[in-house]
Coordinates of C-alpha atoms in Angstrom, one line a residue:
X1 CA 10.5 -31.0 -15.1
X2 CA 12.6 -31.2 -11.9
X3 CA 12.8 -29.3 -9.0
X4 CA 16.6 -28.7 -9.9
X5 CA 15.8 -27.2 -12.9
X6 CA 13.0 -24.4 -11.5
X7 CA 14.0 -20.9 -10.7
X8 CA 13.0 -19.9 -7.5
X9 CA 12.9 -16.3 -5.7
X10 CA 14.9 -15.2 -2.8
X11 CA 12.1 -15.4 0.4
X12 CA 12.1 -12.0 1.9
X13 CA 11.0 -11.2 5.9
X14 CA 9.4 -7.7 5.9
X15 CA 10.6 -5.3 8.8
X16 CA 9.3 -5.9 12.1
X17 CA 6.8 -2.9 13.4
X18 CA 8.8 -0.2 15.3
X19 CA 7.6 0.2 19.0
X20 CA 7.9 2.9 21.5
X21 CA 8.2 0.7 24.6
X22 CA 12.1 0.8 24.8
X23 CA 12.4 4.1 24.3
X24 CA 9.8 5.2 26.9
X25 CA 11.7 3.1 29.5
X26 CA 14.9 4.5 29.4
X27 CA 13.1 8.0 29.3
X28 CA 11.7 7.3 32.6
X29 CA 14.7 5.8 34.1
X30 CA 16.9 8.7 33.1
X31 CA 14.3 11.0 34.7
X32 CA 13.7 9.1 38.1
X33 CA 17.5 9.6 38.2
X34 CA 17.4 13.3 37.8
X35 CA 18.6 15.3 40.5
X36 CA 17.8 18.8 41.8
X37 CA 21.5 19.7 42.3
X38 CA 21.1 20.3 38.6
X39 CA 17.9 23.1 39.3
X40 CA 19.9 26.2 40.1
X41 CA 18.1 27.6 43.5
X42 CA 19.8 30.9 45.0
X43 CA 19.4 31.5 48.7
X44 CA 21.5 34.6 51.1
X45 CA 22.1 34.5 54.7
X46 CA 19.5 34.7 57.5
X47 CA 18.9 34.7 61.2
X48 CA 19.1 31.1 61.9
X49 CA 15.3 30.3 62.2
X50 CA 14.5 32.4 59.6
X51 CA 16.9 30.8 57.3
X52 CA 16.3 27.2 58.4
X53 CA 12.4 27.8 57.7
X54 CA 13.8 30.0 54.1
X55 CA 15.8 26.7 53.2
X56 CA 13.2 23.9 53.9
X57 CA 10.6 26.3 51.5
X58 CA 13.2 26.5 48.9
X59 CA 13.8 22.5 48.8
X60 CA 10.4 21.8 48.6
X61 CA 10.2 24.2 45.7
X62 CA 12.8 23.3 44.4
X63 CA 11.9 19.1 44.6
X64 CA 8.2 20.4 43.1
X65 CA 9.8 22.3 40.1
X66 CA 11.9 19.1 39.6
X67 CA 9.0 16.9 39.5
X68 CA 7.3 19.7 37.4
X69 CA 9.9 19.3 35.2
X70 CA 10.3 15.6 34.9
X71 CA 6.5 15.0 34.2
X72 CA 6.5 17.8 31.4
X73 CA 9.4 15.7 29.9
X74 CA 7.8 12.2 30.0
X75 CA 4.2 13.8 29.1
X76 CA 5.8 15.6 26.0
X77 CA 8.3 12.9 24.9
X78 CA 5.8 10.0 24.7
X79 CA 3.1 9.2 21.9
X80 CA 0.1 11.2 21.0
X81 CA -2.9 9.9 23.1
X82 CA -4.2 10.6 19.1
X83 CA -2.0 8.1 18.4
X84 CA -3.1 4.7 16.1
X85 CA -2.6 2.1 18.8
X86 CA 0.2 -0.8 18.1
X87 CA -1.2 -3.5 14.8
X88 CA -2.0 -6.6 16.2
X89 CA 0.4 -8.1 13.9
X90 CA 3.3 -7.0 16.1
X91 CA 1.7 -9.6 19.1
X92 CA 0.8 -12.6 17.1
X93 CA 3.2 -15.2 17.0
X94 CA 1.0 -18.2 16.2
X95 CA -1.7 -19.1 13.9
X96 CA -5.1 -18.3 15.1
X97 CA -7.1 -21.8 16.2
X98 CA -9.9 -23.1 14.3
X99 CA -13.1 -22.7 16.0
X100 CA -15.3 -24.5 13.9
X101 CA -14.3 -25.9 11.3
X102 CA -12.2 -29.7 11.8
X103 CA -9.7 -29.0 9.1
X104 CA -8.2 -25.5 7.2
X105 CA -10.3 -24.6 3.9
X106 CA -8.8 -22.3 1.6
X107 CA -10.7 -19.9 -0.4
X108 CA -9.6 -18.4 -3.9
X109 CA -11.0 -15.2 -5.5
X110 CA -10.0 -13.7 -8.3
X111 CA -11.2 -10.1 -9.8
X112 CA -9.8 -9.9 -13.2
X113 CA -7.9 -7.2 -14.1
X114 CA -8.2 -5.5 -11.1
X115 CA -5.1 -3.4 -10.9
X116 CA -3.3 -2.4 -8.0
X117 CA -4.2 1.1 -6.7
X118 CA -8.5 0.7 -8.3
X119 CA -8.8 -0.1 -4.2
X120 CA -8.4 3.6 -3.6
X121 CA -10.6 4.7 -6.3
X122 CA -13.7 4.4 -4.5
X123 CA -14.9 3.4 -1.2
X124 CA -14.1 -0.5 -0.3
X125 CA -15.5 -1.0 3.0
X126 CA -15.2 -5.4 2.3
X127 CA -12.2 -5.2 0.9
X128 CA -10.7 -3.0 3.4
X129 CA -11.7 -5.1 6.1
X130 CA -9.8 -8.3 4.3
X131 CA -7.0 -5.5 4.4
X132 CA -6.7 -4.3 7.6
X133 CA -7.0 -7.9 9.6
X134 CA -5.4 -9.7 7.2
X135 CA -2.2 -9.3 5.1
X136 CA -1.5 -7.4 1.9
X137 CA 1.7 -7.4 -0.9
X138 CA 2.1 -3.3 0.0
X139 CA 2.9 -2.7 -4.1
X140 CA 1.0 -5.0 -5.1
X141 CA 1.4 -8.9 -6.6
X142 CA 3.7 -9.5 -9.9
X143 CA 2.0 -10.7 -12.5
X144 CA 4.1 -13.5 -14.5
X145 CA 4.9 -12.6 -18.5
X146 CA 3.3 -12.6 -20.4
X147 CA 0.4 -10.1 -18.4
X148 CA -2.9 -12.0 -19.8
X149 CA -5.4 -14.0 -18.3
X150 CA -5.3 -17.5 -18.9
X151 CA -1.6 -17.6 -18.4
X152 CA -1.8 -16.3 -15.1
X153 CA -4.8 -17.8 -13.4
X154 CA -2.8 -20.8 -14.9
X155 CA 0.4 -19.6 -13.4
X156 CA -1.6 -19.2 -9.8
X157 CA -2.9 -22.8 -9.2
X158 CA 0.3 -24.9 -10.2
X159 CA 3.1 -22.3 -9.3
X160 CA 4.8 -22.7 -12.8
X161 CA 6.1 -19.7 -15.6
X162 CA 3.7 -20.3 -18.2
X163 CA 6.7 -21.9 -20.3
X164 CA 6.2 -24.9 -17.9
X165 CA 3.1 -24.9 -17.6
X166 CA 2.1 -24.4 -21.2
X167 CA -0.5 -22.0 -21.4
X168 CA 1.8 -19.2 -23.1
X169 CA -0.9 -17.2 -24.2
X170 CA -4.2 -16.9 -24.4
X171 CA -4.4 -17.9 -28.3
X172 CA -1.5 -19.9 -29.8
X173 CA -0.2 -22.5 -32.3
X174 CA 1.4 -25.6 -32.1
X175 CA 4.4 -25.5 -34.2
X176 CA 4.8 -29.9 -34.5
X177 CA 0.7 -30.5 -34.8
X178 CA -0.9 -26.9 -35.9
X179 CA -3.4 -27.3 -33.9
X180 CA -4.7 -23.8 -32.2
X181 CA -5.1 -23.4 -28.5
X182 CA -8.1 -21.0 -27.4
X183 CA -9.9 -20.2 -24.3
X184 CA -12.4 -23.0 -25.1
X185 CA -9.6 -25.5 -25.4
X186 CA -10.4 -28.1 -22.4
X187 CA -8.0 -31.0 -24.1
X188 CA -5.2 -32.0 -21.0
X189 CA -2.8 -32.1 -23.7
X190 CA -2.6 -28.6 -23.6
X191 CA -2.4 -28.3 -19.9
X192 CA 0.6 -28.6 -18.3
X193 CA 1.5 -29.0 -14.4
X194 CA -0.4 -30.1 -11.2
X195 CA -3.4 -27.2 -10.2
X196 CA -4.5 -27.2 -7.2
X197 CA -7.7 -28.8 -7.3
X198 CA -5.6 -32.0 -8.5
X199 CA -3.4 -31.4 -5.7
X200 CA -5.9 -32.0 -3.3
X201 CA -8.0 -34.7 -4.6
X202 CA -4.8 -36.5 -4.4
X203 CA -4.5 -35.7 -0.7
X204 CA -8.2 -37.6 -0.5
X205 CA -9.5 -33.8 0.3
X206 CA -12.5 -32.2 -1.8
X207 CA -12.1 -29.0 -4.1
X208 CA -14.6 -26.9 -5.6
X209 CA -14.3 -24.8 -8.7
X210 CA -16.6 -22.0 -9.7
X211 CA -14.8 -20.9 -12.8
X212 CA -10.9 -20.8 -13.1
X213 CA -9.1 -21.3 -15.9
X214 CA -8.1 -24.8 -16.3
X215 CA -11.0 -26.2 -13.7
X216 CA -12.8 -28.0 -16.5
X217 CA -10.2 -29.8 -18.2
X218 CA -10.1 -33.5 -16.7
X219 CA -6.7 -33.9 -15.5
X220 CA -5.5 -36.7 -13.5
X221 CA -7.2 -37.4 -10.8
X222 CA -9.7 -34.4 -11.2
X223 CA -12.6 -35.1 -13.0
X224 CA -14.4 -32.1 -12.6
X225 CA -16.8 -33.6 -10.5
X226 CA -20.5 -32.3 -11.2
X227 CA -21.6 -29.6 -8.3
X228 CA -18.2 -29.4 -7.5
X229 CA -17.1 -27.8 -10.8
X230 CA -19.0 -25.5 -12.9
X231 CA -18.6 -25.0 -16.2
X232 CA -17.6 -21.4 -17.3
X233 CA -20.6 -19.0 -18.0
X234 CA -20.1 -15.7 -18.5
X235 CA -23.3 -14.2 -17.7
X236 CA -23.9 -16.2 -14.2
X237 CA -25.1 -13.1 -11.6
X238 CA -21.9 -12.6 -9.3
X239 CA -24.8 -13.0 -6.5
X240 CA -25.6 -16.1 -7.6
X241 CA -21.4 -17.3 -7.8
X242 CA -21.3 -15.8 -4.3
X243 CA -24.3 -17.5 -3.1
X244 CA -23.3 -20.9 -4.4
X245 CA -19.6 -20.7 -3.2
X246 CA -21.7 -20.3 0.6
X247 CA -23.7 -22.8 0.3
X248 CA -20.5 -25.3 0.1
X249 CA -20.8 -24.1 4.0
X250 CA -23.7 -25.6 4.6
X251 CA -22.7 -29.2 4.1
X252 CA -21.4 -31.3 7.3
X253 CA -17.9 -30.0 8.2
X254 CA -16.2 -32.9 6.9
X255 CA -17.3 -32.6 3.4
X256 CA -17.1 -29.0 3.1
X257 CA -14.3 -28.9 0.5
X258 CA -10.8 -27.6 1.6
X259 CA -9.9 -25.5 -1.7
X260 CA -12.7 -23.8 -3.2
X261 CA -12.3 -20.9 -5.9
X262 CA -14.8 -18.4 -7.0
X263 CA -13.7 -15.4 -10.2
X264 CA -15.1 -12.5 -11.6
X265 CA -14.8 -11.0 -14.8
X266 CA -15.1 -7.1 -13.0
X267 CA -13.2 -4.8 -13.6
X268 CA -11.0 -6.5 -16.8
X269 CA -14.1 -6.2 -18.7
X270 CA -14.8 -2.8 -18.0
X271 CA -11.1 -2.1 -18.3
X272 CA -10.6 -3.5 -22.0
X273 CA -13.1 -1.1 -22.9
X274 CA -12.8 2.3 -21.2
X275 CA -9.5 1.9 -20.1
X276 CA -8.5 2.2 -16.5
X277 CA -9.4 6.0 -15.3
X278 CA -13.1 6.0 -16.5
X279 CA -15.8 5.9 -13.9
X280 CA -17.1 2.7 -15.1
X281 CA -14.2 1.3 -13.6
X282 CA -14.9 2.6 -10.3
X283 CA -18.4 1.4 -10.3
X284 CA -16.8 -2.0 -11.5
X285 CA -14.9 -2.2 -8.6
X286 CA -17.6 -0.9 -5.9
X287 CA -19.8 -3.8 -7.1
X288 CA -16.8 -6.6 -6.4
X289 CA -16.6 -4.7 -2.8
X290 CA -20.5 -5.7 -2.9
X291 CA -19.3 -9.1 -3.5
X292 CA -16.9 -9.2 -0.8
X293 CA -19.2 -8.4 1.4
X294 CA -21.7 -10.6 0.6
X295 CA -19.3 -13.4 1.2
X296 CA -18.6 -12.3 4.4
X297 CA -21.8 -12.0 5.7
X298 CA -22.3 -15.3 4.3
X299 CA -19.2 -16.7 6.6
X300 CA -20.3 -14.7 9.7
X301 CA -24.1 -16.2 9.4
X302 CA -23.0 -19.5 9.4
X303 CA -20.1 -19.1 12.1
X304 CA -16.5 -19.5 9.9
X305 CA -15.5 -15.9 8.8
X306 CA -12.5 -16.3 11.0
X307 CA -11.9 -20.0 10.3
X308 CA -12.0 -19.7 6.9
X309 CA -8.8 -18.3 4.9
X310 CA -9.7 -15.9 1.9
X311 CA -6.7 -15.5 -0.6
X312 CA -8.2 -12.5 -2.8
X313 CA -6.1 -11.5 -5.9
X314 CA -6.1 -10.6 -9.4
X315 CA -4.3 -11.5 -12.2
X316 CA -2.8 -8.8 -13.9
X317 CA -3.2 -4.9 -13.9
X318 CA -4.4 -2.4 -16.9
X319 CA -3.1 0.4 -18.9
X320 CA -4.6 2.9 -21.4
X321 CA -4.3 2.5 -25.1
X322 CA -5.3 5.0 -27.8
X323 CA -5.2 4.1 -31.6
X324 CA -2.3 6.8 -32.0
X325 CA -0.1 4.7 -30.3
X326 CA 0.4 2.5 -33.2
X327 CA 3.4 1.0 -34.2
X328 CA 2.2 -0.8 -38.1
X329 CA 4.9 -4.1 -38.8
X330 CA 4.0 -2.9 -42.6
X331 CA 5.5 0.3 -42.1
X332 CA 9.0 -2.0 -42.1
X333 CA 8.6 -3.0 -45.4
X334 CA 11.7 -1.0 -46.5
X335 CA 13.9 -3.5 -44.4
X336 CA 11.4 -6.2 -44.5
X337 CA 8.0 -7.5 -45.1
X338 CA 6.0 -9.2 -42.4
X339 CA 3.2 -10.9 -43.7
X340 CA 0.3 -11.8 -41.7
X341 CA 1.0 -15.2 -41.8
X342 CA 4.0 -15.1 -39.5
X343 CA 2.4 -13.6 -36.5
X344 CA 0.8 -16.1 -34.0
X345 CA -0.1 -12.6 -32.0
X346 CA 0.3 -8.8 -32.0
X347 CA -0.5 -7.2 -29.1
X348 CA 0.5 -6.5 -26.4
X349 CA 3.0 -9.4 -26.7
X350 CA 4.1 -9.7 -30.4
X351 CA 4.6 -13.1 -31.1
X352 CA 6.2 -14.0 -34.6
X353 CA 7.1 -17.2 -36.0
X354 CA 9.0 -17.1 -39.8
X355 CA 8.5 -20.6 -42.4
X356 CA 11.2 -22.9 -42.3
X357 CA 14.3 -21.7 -44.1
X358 CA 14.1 -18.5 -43.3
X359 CA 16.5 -17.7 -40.3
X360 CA 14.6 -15.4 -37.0
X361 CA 17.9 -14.0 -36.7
X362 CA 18.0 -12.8 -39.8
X363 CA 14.2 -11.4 -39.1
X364 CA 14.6 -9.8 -36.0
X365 CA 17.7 -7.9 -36.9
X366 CA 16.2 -6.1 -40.0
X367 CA 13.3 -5.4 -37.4
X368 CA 15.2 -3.9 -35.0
X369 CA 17.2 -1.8 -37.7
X370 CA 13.9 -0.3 -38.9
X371 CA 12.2 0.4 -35.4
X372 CA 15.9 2.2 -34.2
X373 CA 16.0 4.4 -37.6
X374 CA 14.0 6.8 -36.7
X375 CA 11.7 6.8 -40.1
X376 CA 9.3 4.2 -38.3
X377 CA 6.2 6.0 -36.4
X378 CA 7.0 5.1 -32.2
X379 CA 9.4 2.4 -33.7
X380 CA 11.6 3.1 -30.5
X381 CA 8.5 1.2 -28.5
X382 CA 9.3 -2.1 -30.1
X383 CA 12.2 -4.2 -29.4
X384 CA 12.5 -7.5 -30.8
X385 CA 14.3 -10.5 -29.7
X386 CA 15.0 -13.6 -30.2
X387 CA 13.0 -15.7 -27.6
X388 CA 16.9 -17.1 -26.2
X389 CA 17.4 -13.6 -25.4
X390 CA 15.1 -12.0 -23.6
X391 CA 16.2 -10.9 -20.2
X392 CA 16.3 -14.0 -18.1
X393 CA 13.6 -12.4 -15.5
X394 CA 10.8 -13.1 -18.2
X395 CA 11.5 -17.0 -17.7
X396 CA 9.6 -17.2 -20.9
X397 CA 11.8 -19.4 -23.4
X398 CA 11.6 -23.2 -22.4
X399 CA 8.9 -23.8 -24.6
X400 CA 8.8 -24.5 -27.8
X401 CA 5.2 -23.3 -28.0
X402 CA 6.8 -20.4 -27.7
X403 CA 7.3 -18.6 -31.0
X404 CA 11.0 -18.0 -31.8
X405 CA 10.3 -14.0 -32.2
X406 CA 9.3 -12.1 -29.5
X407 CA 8.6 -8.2 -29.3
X408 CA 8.3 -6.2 -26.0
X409 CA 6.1 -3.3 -26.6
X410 CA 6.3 -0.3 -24.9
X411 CA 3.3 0.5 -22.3
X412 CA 0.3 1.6 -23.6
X413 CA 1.9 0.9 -27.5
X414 CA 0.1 -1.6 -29.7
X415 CA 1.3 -3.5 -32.4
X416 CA -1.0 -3.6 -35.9
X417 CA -0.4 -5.4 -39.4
X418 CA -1.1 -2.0 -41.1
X419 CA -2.3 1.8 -39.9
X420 CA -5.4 2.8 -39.7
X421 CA -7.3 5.8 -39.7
X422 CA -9.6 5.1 -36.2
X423 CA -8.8 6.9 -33.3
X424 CA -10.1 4.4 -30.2
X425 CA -9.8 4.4 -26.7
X426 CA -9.4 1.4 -24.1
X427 CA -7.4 -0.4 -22.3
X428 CA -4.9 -3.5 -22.6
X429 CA -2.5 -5.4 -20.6
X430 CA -0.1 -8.1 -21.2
X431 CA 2.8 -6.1 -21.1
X432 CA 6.5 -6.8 -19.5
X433 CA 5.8 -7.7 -15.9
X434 CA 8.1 -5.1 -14.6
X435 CA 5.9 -1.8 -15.7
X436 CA 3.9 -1.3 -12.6
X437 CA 0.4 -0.7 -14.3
X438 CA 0.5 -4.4 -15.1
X439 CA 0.3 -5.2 -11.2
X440 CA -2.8 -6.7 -9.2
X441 CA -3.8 -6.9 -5.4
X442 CA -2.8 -9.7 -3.4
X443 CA -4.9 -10.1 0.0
X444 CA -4.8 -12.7 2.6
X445 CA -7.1 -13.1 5.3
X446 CA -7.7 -16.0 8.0
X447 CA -5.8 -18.4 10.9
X448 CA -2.0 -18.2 9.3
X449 CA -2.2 -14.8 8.1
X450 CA -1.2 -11.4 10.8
X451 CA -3.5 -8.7 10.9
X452 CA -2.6 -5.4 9.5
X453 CA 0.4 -7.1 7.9
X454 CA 2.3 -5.8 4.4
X455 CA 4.8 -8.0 3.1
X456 CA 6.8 -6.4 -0.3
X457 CA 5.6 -7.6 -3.5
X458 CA 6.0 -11.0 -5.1
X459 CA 5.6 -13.0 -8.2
X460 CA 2.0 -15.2 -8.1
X461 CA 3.8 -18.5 -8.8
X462 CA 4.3 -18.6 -4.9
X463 CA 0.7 -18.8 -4.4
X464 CA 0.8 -22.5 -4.7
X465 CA 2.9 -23.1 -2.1
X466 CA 1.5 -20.3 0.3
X467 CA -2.1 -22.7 -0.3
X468 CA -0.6 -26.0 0.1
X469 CA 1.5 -24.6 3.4
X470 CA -1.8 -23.5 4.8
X471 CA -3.5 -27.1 3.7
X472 CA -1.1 -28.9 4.9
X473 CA -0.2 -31.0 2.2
X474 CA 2.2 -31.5 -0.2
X475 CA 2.2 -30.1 -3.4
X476 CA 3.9 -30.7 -6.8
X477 CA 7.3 -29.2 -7.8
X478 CA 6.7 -26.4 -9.1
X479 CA 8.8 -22.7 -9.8
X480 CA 8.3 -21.1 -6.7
X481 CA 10.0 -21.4 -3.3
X482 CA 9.8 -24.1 -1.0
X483 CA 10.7 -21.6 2.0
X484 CA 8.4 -18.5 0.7
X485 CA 5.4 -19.5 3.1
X486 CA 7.7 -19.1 6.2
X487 CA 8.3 -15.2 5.1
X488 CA 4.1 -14.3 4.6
X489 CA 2.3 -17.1 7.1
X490 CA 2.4 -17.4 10.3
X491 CA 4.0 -20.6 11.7
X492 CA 1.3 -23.3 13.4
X493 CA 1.2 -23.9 16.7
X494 CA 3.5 -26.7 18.0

């Protein structure tokens, strides 16, 4: 897996901040030049004292409407006093200096499913904060395909498309051994790439886990060292994740570890089940603002808030799904059965793989006949491919965990063996990366980061680079861009 071979993005610089300064200069220059030949002042002929006396009145009044008139202009012309005064951002040039802490330490949140725009649901006082001195993706941060979880936390902490990385989906086969890959599934053989945690034990530097996906498996030189890596429970408090994550603060300042990460479950949960507009979801995210805050309380106590760099993201967005939106693989049986058998997955990325001897070709064209004719129920919210083509942007075909059938579902659509007569409610995601519901929040906070920055949206397989830039150390190769940390961070003093 060469560098040569890795698709990379294009690094993108975001528009520096318009100021007024320019303009109110050459306003007051052009005024200060502004004579009162231009004022048109009548005068008619006098006795000569009485007209020297007439004339000297009439300049002066004339010079005061001038000056009248030149301080209405400037007063009128230049910014609201109401005005929002100039973002920091615009007059930081450097990274901020450490004032405790010897070395940078990074630390990585992650709210699942928390989709871009739930931060404008409800009051987020924490989050907010993180926002406005610290810099945001403005539309949010691109999942990578396919949408789901353990893909993409995967996807996060080594910079690789899941093809490279191997994670492809949360449940799959292996076509050589059979063997089945699940959540549970902590074998190395399964886990491709270099995560971050490796990364820096092998820069001599400690790194704390407290839950990620892919922080138990023993990789390497990570051994998921006890205290410094916790097995995943579910139904730990978020307090108590919070509280341990602080007290990594507490240690002497050279063993405090320089990557930590820290995830909740909130508001993917919550999502899965109500989908993404009920109120549950707002109180889902009110209580990871709680969580926020209590982390940065935390910080302040102890003195490193603003030493401290806080990446907070999520992983992938969330969309509604109702049981009407249905599309049944049985309801092809008139151009060709599907049996159960074939289908390593079904929603909400449809992944089928046929026996030997029967051609996918063959397969996905009879699909795709049936879903275009019409006579299929939402039939024109499938398309199947074959994996070689999918449009390139999906980087989601070097693999061959990869099944050789793959179906893009429309948004909100699900795909099901046969119909059924429930009509549910929820939510799902793992959609095409492009459909804007399936984004998530990226938000960066500390030395390298300018405050009240937005930078456009990019894909979360330059996250690994933006962390090892801010460490200082070299990472793996990976898929992302070598030069992307230039365009978010900003540069170290010299």
């Amino acid at each position: 897996m060469g560098s040569s071979s890795l698709t990379v993005l294009p690094s993108t610089k975001p528009t520096p901040i318009p100021t007024h300064e320019e303009d109110l200069q050459n306003q007051s220059t052009s005024l200060l030049s502004f004579s009162t030949d231009s004022l048109d002042c009548p005068s008619k002929p006098q006795k000569p004292t009485t007209t020297i006396i007439f004339i000297a009145l009439l300049l002066i009044t004339c010079v005061a409407l001038s000056a009248a008139t030149a301080f209405a202009f400037l007063f009128y012309s230049s910014p609201s006093s109401s005005s929002s005064p100039l973002p920091s951002a615009s007059l930081e040039s450097t990274a901020r200096s450490l004032k405790k802490l010897s070395k940078p330490v990074v630390l990585l949140i992650s709210s699942d499913g928390f989709r871009f725009g739930y931060q404008f649901k409800t009051p987020t006082p924490n989050i907010d904060r993180l926002i406005a001195n610290g810099t945001e993706a403005e539309k949010g941060l691109i999942p990578v395909f396919p949408t789901l979880t353990f893909p993409n936390h995967y996807s996060i902490v080594t910079g690789l498309y899941p093809a490279y990385h191997g994670i492809i989906n949360n449940y799959f086969v292996d076509p050589y051994t059979g063997e089945g890959f699940n959540m549970g599934s902590h074998e190395p053989k399964w886990w491709l790439g270099e995560p971050l945690w490796e990364t820096v034990v092998n820069h001599g530097f400690k790194a704390a886990t407290y839950f990620w996906p892919g922080s138990e498996v023993k990789k390497g030189s990570w051994s998921c060292p006890e205290s410094f890596c916790m097995n995943y429970n579910g139904s730990v408090p978020f307090e108590e994740r919070v509280d341990a994550v602080l007290g990594y603060f507490d240690m002497p300042t050279t063993e405090i570890p320089v990557f930590l990460t820290l995830y909740f479950e909130d508001p993917d949960h919550q999502g899965h089940q109500v989908g993404p507009d009920d109120p549950e979801i707002t109180e889902a995210v009110a209580r990871i603002d709680r969580m926020i805050g209590r982390l940065i309380d935390g910080l302040e106590k102890r003195g490193v808030f603003e030493d401290v760099t806080i990446i907070m993201v999520g992983d992938h967005g969330m969309v509604g799904t109702c049981d009407k939106k249905v599309i049944a693989l049985d309801d092809l049986a008139s151009w060709i059965e599907i049996p159960s058998q074939w289908v390593q997955s079904y929603s909400p990325l449809l992944a089928i793989r046929p026996p030997s001897g029967i051609a996918p070709s063959d397969v996905a064209a009879k699909m795709n006949e049936g879903l275009e004719s019409g006579k299929v129920d939402n039939g024109k919210n499938l398309k199947v491919y074959l994996k070689e083509e999918l449009p390139s942007r999906l980087h989601y075909v070097a693999s061959n965990r990869i099944s050789p059938i793959i179906g893009l579902i429309g948004e909100g659509f699900k795909v099901e063996q046969k119909r059924t007569k429930r009509n549910e409610c929820g939510g799902a995601h793992g959609y095409d990366n492009a459909i804007f519901s399936m984004r998530t929040i990226f938000i960066g906070h500390g030395p390298q980061f300018a405050r009240g920055r937005k930078v456009p949206s990019f894909e979360n397989i330059q996250i690994y680079n933006l962390i090892t830039s801010i460490l200082k150390i070299q990472g793996a190769p990976n898929n992302g861009s070598a030069s992307f940390p230039m365009s978010v961070l900003l540069p170290s003093h010299q």
